[in-house]
PDB file of C-alpha atoms in Angstrom:
ATOM      1  CA  MET A   1     126.276  88.376  -5.124  1.00 60.00           C
ATOM      2  CA  GLU A   2     122.790  89.883  -4.940  1.00 76.00           C
ATOM      3  CA  GLY A   3     120.797  91.720  -7.563  1.00 81.00           C
ATOM      4  CA  SER A   4     117.894  91.347  -9.931  1.00 91.00           C
ATOM      5  CA  PHE A   5     117.227  91.244 -13.647  1.00 92.00           C
ATOM      6  CA  LEU A   6     114.477  91.962 -16.160  1.00 93.00           C
ATOM      7  CA  ALA A   7     114.179  90.640 -19.715  1.00 93.00           C
ATOM      8  CA  ARG A   8     111.983  92.734 -22.026  1.00 96.00           C
ATOM      9  CA  ASP A   9     111.320  93.561 -25.672  1.00 96.00           C
ATOM     10  CA  SER A  10     113.710  96.176 -27.031  1.00 93.00           C
ATOM     11  CA  GLU A  11     112.026  99.540 -27.563  1.00 93.00           C
ATOM     12  CA  SER A  12     114.502 100.650 -30.234  1.00 91.00           C
ATOM     13  CA  VAL A  13     115.263  97.417 -32.144  1.00 90.00           C
ATOM     14  CA  PRO A  14     112.251  95.382 -33.330  1.00 92.00           C
ATOM     15  CA  GLY A  15     112.671  91.651 -32.708  1.00 91.00           C
ATOM     16  CA  ALA A  16     115.454  92.118 -30.149  1.00 93.00           C
ATOM     17  CA  TYR A  17     115.316  91.843 -26.373  1.00 94.00           C
ATOM     18  CA  CYS A  18     117.000  93.726 -23.567  1.00 93.00           C
ATOM     19  CA  LEU A  19     118.401  92.166 -20.439  1.00 91.00           C
ATOM     20  CA  CYS A  20     118.572  94.702 -17.617  1.00 91.00           C
ATOM     21  CA  VAL A  21     120.724  93.606 -14.688  1.00 87.00           C
ATOM     22  CA  ARG A  22     120.697  95.518 -11.398  1.00 89.00           C
ATOM     23  CA  ARG A  23     123.498  95.169  -8.910  1.00 82.00           C
ATOM     24  CA  ALA A  24     123.518  97.554  -5.955  1.00 84.00           C
ATOM     25  CA  SER A  25     122.392 100.918  -7.366  1.00 86.00           C
ATOM     26  CA  PHE A  26     123.587 100.295 -10.942  1.00 86.00           C
ATOM     27  CA  VAL A  27     121.575  98.932 -13.876  1.00 87.00           C
ATOM     28  CA  HIS A  28     123.391  97.515 -16.905  1.00 84.00           C
ATOM     29  CA  THR A  29     121.490  96.816 -20.126  1.00 87.00           C
ATOM     30  CA  TYR A  30     122.486  94.212 -22.706  1.00 87.00           C
ATOM     31  CA  ARG A  31     120.768  93.806 -26.089  1.00 89.00           C
ATOM     32  CA  ILE A  32     119.967  90.257 -27.208  1.00 90.00           C
ATOM     33  CA  HIS A  33     119.551  89.484 -30.928  1.00 88.00           C
ATOM     34  CA  ARG A  34     118.530  86.320 -32.715  1.00 85.00           C
ATOM     35  CA  SER A  35     120.642  85.350 -35.712  1.00 82.00           C
ATOM     36  CA  PRO A  36     120.651  82.266 -37.960  1.00 86.00           C
ATOM     37  CA  GLU A  37     123.437  80.843 -35.748  1.00 84.00           C
ATOM     38  CA  GLY A  38     121.478  81.405 -32.511  1.00 86.00           C
ATOM     39  CA  TRP A  39     121.258  84.131 -29.906  1.00 84.00           C
ATOM     40  CA  THR A  40     123.911  86.830 -29.529  1.00 84.00           C
ATOM     41  CA  ILE A  41     124.371  89.457 -26.847  1.00 83.00           C
ATOM     42  CA  LYS A  42     125.628  92.947 -27.596  1.00 80.00           C
ATOM     43  CA  ILE A  43     127.721  94.274 -24.741  1.00 74.00           C
ATOM     44  CA  PRO A  44     129.164  97.807 -24.786  1.00 70.00           C
ATOM     45  CA  PRO A  45     132.983  97.727 -25.212  1.00 71.00           C
ATOM     46  CA  THR A  46     133.485  99.429 -21.845  1.00 66.00           C
ATOM     47  CA  ARG A  47     131.629  96.574 -20.092  1.00 61.00           C
ATOM     48  CA  ARG A  48     132.691  93.669 -22.321  1.00 55.00           C
ATOM     49  CA  ARG A  49     135.689  92.336 -20.402  1.00 54.00           C
ATOM     50  CA  ARG A  50     133.998  92.373 -17.003  1.00 53.00           C
ATOM     51  CA  ALA A  51     130.607  91.157 -18.286  1.00 52.00           C
ATOM     52  CA  LEU A  52     132.029  88.189 -20.165  1.00 48.00           C
ATOM     53  CA  ARG A  53     134.162  87.149 -17.217  1.00 51.00           C
ATOM     54  CA  ARG A  54     131.123  87.018 -14.964  1.00 52.00           C
ATOM     55  CA  TRP A  55     128.429  85.981 -17.440  1.00 51.00           C
ATOM     56  CA  THR A  56     128.054  82.515 -15.904  1.00 52.00           C
ATOM     57  CA  SER A  57     127.071  84.063 -12.569  1.00 49.00           C
ATOM     58  CA  LEU A  58     123.670  84.995 -14.007  1.00 49.00           C
TER      59      LEU A  58
END
């Protein structure tokens, strides 16, 4: 699998980050938040099943 990614500060949520993942001509964005328990990733419901199945491939 080939692609690229970019981690950046979120423009809309202060203190959060965005992970932008490009595969072929598509870019998917995931928001990363820090909570008292650790880091959490917000994945849109339409992408959740596929993203979680392949998360380890990052």
